[in-house]
Short mmCIF file of C-alpha atoms (C1' of nucleotides) in Angstrom, two decimals:
data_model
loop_
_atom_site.label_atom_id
_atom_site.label_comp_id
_atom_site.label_asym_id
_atom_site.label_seq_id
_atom_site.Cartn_x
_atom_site.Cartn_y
_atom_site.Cartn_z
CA UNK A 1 0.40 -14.45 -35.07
CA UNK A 2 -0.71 -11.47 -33.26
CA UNK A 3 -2.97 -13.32 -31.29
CA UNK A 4 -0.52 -15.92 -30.46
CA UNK A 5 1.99 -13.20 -29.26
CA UNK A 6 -0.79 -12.33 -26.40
CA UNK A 7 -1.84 -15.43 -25.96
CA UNK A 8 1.83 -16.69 -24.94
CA UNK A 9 2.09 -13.06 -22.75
CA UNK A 10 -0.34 -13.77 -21.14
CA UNK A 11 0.70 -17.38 -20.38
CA UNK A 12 3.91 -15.68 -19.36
CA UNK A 13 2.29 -13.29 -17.21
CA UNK A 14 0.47 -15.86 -15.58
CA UNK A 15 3.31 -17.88 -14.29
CA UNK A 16 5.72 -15.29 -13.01
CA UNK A 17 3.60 -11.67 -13.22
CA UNK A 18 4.26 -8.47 -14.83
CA UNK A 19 7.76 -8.02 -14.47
CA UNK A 20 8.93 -11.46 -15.64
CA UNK A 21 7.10 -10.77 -19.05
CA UNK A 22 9.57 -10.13 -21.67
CA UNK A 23 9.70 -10.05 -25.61
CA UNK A 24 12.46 -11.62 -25.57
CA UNK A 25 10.65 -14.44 -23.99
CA UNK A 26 7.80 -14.22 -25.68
CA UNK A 27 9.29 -14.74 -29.01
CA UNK A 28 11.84 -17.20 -27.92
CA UNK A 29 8.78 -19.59 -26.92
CA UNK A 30 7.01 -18.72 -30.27
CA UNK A 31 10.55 -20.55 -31.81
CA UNK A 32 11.11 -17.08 -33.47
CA UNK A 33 13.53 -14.34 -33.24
CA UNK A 34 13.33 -11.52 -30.57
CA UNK A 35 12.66 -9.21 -33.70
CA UNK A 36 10.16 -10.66 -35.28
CA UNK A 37 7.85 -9.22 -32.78
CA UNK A 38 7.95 -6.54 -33.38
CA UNK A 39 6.48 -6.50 -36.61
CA UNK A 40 2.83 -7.15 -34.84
CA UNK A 41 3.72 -5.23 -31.28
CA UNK A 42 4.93 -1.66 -30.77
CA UNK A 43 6.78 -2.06 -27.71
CA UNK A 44 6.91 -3.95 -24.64
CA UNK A 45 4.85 -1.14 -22.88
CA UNK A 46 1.95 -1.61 -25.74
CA UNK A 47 1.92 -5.18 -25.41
CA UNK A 48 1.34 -4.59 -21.91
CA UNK A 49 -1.38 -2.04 -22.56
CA UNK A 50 -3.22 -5.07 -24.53
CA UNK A 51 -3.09 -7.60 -21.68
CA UNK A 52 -4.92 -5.22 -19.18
CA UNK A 53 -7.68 -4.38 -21.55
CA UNK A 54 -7.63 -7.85 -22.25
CA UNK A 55 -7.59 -8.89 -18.36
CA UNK A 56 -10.31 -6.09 -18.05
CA UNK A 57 -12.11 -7.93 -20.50
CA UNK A 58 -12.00 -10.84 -19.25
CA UNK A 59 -13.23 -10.64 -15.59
CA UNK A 60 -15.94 -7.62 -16.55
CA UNK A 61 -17.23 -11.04 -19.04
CA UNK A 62 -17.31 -13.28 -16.43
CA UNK A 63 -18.94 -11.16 -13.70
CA UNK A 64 -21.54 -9.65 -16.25
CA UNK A 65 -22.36 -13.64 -16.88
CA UNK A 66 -22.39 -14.43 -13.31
CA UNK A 67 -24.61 -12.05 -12.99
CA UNK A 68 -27.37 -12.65 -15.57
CA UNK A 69 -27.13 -16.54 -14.22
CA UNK A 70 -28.43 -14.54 -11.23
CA UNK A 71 -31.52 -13.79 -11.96
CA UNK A 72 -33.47 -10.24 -10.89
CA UNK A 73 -32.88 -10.22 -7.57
CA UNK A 74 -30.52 -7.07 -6.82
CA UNK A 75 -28.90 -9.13 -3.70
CA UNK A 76 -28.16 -12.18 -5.87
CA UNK A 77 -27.01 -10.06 -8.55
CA UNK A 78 -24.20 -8.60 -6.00
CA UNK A 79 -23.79 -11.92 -4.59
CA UNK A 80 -23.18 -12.87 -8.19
CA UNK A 81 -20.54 -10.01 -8.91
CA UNK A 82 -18.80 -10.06 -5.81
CA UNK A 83 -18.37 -13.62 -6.06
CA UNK A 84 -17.38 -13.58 -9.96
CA UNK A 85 -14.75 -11.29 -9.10
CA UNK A 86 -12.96 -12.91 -6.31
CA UNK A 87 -13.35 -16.58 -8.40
CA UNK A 88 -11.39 -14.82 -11.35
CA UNK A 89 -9.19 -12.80 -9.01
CA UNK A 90 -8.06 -16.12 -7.29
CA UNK A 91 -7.79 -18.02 -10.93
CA UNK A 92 -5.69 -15.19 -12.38
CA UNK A 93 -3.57 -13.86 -9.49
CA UNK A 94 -0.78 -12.51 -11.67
CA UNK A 95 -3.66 -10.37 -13.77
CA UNK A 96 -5.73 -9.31 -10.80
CA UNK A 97 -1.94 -8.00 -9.40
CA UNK A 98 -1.61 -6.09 -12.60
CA UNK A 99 -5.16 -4.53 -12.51
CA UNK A 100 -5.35 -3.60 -8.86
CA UNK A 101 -2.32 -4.25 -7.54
CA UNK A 102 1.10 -2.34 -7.96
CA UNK A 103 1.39 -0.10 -10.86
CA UNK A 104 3.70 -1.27 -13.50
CA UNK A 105 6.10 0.58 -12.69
CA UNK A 106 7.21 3.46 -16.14
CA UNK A 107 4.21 2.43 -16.99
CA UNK A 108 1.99 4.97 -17.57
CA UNK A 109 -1.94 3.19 -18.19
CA UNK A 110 -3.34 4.83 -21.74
CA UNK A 111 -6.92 5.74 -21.74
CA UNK A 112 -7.90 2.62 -23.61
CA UNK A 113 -8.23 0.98 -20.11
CA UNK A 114 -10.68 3.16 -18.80
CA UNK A 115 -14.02 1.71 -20.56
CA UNK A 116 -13.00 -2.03 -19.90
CA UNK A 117 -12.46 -0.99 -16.19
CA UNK A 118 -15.70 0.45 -16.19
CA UNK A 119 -17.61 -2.96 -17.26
CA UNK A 120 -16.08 -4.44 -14.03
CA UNK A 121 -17.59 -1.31 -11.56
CA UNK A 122 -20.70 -1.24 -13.65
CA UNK A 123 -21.51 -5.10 -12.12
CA UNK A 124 -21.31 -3.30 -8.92
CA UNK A 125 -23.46 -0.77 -9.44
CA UNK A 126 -26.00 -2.32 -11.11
CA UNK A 127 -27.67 -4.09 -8.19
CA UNK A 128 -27.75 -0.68 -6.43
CA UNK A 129 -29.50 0.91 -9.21
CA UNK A 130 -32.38 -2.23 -9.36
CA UNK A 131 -32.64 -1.89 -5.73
CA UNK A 132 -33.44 1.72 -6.31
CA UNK A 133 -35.65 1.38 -9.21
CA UNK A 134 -38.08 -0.94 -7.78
CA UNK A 135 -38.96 -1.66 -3.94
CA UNK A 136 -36.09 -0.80 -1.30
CA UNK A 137 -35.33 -2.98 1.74
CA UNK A 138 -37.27 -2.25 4.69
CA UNK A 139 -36.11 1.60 5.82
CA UNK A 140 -33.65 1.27 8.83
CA UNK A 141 -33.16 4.97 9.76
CA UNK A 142 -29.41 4.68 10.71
CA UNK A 143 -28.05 7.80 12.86
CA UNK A 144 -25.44 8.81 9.87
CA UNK A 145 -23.04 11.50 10.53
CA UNK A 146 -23.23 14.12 8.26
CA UNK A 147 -22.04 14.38 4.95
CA UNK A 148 -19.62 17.27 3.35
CA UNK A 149 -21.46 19.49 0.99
CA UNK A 150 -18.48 18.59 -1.84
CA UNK A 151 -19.36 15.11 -1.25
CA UNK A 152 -22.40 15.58 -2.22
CA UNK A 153 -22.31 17.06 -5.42
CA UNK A 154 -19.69 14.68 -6.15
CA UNK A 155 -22.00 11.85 -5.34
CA UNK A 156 -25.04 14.09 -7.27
CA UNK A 157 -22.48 14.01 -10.09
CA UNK A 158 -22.10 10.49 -10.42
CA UNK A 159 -25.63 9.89 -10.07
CA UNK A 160 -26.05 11.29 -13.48
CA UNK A 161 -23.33 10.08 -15.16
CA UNK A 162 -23.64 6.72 -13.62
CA UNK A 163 -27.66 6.55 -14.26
CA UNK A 164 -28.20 6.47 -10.55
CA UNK A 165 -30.41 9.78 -10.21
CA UNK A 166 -32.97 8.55 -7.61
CA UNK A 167 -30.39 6.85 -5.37
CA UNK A 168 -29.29 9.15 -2.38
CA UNK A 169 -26.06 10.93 -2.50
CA UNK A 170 -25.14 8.77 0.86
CA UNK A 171 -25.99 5.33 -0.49
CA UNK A 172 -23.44 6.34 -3.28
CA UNK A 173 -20.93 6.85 -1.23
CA UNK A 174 -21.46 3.94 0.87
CA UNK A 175 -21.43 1.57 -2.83
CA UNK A 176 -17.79 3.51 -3.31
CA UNK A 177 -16.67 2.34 0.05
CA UNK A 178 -18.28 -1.18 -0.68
CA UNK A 179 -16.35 -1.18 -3.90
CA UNK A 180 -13.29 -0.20 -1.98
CA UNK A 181 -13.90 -3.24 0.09
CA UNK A 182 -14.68 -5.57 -2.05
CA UNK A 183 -11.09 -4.94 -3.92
CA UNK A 184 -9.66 -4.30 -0.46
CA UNK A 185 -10.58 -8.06 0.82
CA UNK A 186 -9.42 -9.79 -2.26
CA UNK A 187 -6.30 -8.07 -2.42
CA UNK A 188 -5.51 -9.08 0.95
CA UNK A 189 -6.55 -12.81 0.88
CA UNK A 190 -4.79 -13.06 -2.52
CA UNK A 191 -1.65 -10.84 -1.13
CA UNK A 192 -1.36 -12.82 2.04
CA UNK A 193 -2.45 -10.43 4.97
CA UNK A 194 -4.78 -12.64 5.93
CA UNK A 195 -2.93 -15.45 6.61
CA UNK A 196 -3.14 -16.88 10.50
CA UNK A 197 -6.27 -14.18 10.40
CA UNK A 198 -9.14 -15.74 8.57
CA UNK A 199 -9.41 -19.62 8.30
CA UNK A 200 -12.32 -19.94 6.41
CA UNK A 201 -11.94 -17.34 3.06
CA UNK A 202 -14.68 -18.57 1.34
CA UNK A 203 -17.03 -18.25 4.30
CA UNK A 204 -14.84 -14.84 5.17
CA UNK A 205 -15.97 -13.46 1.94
CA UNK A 206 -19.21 -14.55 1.64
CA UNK A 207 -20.09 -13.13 4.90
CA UNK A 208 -18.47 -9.79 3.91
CA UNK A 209 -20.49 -9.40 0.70
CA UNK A 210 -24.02 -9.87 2.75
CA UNK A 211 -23.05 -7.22 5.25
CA UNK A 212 -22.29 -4.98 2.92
CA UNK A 213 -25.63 -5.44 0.63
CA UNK A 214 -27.04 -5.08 3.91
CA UNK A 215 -25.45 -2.04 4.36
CA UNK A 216 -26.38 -1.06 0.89
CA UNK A 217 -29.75 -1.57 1.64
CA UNK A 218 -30.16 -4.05 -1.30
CA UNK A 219 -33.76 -4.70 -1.94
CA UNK A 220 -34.09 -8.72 -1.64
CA UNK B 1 27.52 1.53 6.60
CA UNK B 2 25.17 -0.77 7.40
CA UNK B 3 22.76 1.93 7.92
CA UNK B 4 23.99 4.04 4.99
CA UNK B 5 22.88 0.99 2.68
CA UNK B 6 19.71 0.56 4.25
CA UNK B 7 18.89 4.73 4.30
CA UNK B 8 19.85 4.86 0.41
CA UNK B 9 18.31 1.68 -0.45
CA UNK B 10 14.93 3.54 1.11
CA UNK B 11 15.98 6.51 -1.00
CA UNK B 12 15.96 4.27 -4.54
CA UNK B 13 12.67 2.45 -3.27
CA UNK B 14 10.77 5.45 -2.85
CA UNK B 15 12.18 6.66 -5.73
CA UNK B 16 11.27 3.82 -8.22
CA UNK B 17 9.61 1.32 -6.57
CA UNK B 18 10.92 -2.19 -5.41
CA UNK B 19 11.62 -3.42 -8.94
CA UNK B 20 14.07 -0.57 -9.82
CA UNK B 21 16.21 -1.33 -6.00
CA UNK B 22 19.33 -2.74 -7.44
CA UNK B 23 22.01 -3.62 -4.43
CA UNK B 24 24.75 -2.46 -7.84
CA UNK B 25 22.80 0.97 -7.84
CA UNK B 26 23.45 1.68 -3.91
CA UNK B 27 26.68 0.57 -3.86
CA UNK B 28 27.20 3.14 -6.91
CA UNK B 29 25.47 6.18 -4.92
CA UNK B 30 27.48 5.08 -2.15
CA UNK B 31 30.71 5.26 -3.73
CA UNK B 32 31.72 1.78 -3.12
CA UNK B 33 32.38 -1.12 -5.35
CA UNK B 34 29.05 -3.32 -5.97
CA UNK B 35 30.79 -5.97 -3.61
CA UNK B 36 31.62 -4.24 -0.71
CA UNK B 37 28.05 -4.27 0.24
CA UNK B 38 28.12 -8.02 0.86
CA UNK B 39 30.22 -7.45 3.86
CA UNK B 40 26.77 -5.94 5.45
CA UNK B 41 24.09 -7.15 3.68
CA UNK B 42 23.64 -11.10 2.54
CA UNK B 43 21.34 -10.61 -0.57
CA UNK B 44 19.04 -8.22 -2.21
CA UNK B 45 16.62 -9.91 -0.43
CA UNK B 46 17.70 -9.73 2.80
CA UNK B 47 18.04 -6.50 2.08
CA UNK B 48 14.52 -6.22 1.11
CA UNK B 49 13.22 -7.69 4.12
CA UNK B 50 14.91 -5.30 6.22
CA UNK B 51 13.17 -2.35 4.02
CA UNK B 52 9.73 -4.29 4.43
CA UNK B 53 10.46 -4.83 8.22
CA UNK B 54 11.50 -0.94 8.49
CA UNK B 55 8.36 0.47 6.55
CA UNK B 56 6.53 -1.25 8.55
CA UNK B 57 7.85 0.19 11.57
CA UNK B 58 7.65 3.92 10.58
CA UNK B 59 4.40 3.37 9.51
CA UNK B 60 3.17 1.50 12.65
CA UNK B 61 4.76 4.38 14.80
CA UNK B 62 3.46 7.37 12.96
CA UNK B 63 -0.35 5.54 13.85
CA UNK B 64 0.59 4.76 16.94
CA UNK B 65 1.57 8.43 17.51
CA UNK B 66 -1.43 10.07 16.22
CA UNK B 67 -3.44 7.78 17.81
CA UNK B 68 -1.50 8.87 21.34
CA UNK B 69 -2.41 12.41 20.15
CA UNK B 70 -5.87 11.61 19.82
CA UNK B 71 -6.81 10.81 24.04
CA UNK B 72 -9.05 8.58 24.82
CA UNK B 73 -12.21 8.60 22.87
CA UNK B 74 -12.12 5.55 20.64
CA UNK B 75 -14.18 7.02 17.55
CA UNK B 76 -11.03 9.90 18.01
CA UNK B 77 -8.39 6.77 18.40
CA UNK B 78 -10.19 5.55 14.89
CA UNK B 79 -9.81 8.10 12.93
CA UNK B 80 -6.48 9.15 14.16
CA UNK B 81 -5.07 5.75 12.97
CA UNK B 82 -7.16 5.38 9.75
CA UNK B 83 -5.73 9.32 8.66
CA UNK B 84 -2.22 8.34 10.12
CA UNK B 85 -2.17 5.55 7.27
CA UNK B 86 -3.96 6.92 4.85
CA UNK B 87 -0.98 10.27 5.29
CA UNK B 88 1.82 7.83 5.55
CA UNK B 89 0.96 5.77 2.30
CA UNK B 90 0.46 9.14 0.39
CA UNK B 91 3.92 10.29 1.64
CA UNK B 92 5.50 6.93 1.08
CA UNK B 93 3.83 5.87 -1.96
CA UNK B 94 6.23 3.19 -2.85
CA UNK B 95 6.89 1.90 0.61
CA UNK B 96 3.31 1.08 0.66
CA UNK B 97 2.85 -0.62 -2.37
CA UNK B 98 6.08 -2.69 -1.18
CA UNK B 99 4.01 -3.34 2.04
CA UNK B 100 0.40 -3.45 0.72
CA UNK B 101 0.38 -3.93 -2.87
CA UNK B 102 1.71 -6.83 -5.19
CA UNK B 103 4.08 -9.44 -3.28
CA UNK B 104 7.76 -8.94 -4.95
CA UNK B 105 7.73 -11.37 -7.25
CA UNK B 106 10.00 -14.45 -5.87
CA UNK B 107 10.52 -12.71 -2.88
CA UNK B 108 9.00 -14.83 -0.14
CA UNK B 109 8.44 -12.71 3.16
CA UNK B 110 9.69 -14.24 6.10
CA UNK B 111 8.02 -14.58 9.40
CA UNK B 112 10.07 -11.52 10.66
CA UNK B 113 8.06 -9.17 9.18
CA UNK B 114 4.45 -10.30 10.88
CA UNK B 115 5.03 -8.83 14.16
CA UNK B 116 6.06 -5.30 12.54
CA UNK B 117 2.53 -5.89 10.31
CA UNK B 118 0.77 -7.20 13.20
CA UNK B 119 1.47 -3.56 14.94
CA UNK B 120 -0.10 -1.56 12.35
CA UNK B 121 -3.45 -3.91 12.39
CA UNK B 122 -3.21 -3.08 16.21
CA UNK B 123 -4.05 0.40 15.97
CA UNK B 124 -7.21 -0.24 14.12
CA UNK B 125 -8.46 -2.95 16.48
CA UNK B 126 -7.27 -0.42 19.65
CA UNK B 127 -11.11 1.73 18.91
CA UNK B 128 -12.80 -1.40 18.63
CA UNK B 129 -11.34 -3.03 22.26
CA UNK B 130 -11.80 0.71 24.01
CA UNK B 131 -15.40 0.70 22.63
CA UNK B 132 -16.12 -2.98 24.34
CA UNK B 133 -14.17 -2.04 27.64
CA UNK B 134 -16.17 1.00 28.03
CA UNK B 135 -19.90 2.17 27.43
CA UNK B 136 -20.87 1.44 23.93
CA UNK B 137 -22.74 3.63 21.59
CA UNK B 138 -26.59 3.62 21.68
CA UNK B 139 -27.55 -0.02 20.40
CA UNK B 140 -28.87 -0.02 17.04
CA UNK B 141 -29.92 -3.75 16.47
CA UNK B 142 -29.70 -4.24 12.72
CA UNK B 143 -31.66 -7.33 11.09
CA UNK B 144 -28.37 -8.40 9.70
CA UNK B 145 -27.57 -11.92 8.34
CA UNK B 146 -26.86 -14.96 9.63
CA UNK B 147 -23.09 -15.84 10.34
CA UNK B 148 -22.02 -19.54 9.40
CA UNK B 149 -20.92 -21.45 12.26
CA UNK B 150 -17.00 -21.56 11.36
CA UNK B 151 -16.77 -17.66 10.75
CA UNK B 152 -18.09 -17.77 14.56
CA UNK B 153 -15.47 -19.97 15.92
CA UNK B 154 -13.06 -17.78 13.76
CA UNK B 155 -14.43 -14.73 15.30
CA UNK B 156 -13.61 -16.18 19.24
CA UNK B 157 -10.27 -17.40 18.25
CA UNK B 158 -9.54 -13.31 17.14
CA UNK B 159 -10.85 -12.53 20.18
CA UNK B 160 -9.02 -14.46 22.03
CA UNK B 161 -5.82 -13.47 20.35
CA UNK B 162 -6.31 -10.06 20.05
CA UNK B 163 -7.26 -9.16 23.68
CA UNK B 164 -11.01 -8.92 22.46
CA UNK B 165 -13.00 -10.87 24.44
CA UNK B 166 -15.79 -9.31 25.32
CA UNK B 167 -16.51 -7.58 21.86
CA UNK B 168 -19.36 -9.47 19.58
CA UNK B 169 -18.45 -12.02 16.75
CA UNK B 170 -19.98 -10.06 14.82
CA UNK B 171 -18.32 -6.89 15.27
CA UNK B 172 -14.95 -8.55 15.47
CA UNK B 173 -15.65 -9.76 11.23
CA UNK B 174 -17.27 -6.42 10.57
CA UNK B 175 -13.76 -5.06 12.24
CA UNK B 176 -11.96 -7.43 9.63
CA UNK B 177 -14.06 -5.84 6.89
CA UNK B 178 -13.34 -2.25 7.74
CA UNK B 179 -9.33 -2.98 7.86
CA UNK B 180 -9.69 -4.22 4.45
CA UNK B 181 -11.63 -0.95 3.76
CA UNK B 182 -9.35 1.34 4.84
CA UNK B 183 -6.31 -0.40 2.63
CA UNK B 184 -8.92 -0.77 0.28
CA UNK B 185 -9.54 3.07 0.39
CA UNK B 186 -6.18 3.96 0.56
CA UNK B 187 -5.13 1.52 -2.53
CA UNK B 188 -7.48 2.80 -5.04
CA UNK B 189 -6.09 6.54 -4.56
CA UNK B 190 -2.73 5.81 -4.72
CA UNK B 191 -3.10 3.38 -7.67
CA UNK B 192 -5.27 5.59 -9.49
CA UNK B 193 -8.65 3.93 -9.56
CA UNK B 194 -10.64 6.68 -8.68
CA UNK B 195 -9.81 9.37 -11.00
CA UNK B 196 -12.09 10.77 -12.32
CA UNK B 197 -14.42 9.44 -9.92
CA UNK B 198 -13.20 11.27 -6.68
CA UNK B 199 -13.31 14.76 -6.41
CA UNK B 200 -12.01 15.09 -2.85
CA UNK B 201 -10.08 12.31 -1.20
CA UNK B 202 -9.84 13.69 2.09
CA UNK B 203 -13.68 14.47 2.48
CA UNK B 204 -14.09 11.20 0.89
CA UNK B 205 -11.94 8.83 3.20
CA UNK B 206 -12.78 10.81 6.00
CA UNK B 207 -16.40 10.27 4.99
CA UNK B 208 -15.54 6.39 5.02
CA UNK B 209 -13.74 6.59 8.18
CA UNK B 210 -16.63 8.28 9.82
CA UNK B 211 -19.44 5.34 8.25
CA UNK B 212 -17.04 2.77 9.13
CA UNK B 213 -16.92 3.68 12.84
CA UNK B 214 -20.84 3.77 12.57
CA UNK B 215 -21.02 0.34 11.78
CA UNK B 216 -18.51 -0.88 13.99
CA UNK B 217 -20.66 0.88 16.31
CA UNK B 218 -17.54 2.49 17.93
CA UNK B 219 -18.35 4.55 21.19
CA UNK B 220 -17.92 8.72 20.99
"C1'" DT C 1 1.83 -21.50 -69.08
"C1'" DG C 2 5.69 -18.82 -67.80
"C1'" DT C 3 8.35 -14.97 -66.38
"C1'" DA C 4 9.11 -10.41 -63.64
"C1'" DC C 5 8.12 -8.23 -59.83
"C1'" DA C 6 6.35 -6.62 -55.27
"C1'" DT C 7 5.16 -7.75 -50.75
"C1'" DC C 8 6.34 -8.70 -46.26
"C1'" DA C 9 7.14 -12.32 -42.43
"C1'" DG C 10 10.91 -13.58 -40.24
"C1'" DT C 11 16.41 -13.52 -39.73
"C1'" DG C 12 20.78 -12.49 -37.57
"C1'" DA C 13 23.81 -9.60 -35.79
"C1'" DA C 14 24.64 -5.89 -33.13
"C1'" DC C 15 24.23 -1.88 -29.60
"C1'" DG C 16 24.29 -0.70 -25.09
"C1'" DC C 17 22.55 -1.57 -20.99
"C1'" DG C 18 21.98 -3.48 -16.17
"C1'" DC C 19 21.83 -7.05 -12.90
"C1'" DG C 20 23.32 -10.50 -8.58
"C1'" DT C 21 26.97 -12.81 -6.87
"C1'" DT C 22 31.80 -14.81 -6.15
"C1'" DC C 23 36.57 -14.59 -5.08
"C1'" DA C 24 41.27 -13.75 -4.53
"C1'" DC C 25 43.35 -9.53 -3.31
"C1'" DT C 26 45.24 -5.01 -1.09
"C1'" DG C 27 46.23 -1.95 2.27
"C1'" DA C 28 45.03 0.73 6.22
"C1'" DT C 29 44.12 0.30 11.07
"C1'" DG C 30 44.78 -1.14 15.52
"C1'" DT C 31 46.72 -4.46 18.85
"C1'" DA C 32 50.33 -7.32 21.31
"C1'" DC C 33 54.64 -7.96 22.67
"C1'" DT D 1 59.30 3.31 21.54
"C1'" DG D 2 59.31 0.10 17.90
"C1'" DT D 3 58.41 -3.95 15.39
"C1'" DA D 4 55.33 -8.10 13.96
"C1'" DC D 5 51.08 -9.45 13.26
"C1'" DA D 6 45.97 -9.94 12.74
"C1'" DT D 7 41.84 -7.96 11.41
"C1'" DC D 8 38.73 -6.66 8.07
"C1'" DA D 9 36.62 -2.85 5.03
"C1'" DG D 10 36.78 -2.18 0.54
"C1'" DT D 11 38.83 -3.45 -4.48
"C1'" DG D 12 38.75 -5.16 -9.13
"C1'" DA D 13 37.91 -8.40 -12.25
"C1'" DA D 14 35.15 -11.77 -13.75
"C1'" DC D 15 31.05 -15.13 -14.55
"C1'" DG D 16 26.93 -15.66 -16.69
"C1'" DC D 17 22.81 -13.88 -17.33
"C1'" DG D 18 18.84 -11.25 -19.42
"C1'" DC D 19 16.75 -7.34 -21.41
"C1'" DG D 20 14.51 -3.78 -25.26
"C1'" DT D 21 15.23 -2.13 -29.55
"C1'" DT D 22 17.24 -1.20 -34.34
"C1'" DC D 23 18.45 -2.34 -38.95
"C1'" DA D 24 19.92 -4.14 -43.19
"C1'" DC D 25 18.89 -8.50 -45.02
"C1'" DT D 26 16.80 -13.00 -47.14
"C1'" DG D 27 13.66 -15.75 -49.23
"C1'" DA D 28 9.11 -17.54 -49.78
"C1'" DT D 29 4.62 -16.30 -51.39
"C1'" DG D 30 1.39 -14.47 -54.33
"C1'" DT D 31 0.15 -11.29 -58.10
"C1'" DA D 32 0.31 -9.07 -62.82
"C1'" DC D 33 1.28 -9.29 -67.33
#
DNA sequence: TGTACATCAGTGAACGCGCGTTCACTGATGTAC
DNA sequence: TGTACATCAGTGAACGCGCGTTCACTGATGTAC
């Protein structure tokens, strides 16, 4: 029963999005009263809570599998992320929007979402860390500007905690900002501000995700 | 009264987002029957067009502003309108999630609020058309993929549209990329995906700005 | 084999709330003669 | 200068809707003796 309750939320919250999901609703498609819920769900906000870990879930599963389709290769293992996530992004709109989009508004995330998050970075970062574990791409010297000291023990920071130690500070940074694009394209294709812009997405995206590994300095 | 409903409607937006803008609540703050505000205003969202259509405005003008402020150096021009967002969004939280975040849900936006979006975008492509118009900055050539055939053509239609003729296909996609960087950027701060991760957003996105105008190869 | 009891999933009614939108109306203002 | 009229901003009541949450309850099931 429990898992039917989530099961028909998330239904729900696939055809008209976070604030169209309602107990109410919920139970009146289960063909049982509004409190009868309630005996298997806290509160709207908790039911909530379980389809984002869920939704977490999810797409961290289906990028982690894209990704050991993918072989060793640290470039097709990006390739393979990247791609995973825009492929679930685009066949879950409504639970990409309530992951990266708007916050729910009064709705405060608990910390349960942090770790299931995490599994959908950590196919992001992986590739970085192969590249830096065995051969890098040929060195191009690029004339960077130069970094704040905080940055740097922020990215030094991460490094541990992150099991990045023998990637440099500035290639950390530069995965953040690819992470930040990555998100940053798929919210806009999927939120429409691309529209009359890019005609080919697919080809858009695609073309994105190798300029950034090259920028990444992905080993191939 | 017109404007008095549109100023306090901006006032309940920014105060609890665009779910919680109820044309009952305005008329309320306004001391005025829910009804009267039909005599100015068609619909709630007609109502919420004109916010979208507004935001977009301020926004677009505080850019263009700093950007004014900045003179004539395009990597200046850059970073004035990237830090000109990047304030405005922090200071207008809501407004930008109503702009950039999760489409309304059943709200369809009509085609009056492109040209306000299209004016924001402007001030990003502005470094890039500057940087083509004028000497560019020492040539690094990077061994960087090939581009498919369509992304090209898509590349020269931009170019064509946006005043950019002379700049390189290439450039104008990695342009693309870096707008959906910066909103990117600016989305995972405000929507919390980087705590805990971040220790310093301004040294970070002005870290990002400053890589981004490396790679767009923007003239100093 | 049969009775007494506990468990507990689901009921039904209610509380109190807010919303968008419509519609016939009042009553003050300003204009025309 | 004074009356008749039109305009139109704002009223008040209503329609019909949905929501989250609480609470005392029924009645079937399964267990214990």
């Amino acid at each position: 029963m429990h898992a039917d309750i989530v099961d028909e939320a998330r239904r729900q919250l696939a055809t008209g999005g976070a604030a169209s999901l309602s107990l109410r609703a919920v139970a009146r498609e289960l063909g049982v009263v509004s409190s009868a819920v309630y005996r298997y769900v806290a509160s709207r906000d908790e039911l909530l809570t379980l389809l984002i870990v869920e939704a977490y879930g999810r797409l961290a599963a289906d990028a982690e599998q894209a990704q050991a389709a993918a072989g060793d290769d640290p470039r097709a293992r990006w390739r393979a992320a990247c791609g995973a996530i825009r492929r679930w992004a685009r066949a879950h709109p409504h639970e990409y929007a309530l992951l990266y989009g708007t916050p729910v508004p009064g709705y405060a995330a608990p910390a349960d979402t942090i770790g299931p998050a995490s599994r959908v970075y950590e196919t992001l970062i992986d590739p970085v860390r192969r590249t830096a574990a065995g051969r890098r791409a040929p060195g191009r010297t690029r004339a960077v500007h130069q970094m704040a000291p905080a940055l740097t023990a922020n990215a030094v920071r991460l490094a541990v905690e992150l099991d990045l130690e023998h990637v440099d500070p500035r290639r950390i940074l530069d995965l953040l900002g690819a992470v930040a694009e990555v998100f940053g394209l798929v919210s806009f294709e999927l939120f429409g501000h691309t529209n009359n812009v890019v005609d080919d997405h697919d080809a858009w995206f695609a073309d994105r995700v190798e300029a950034m590994a090259d920028a990444l300095q992905l080993a191939r």
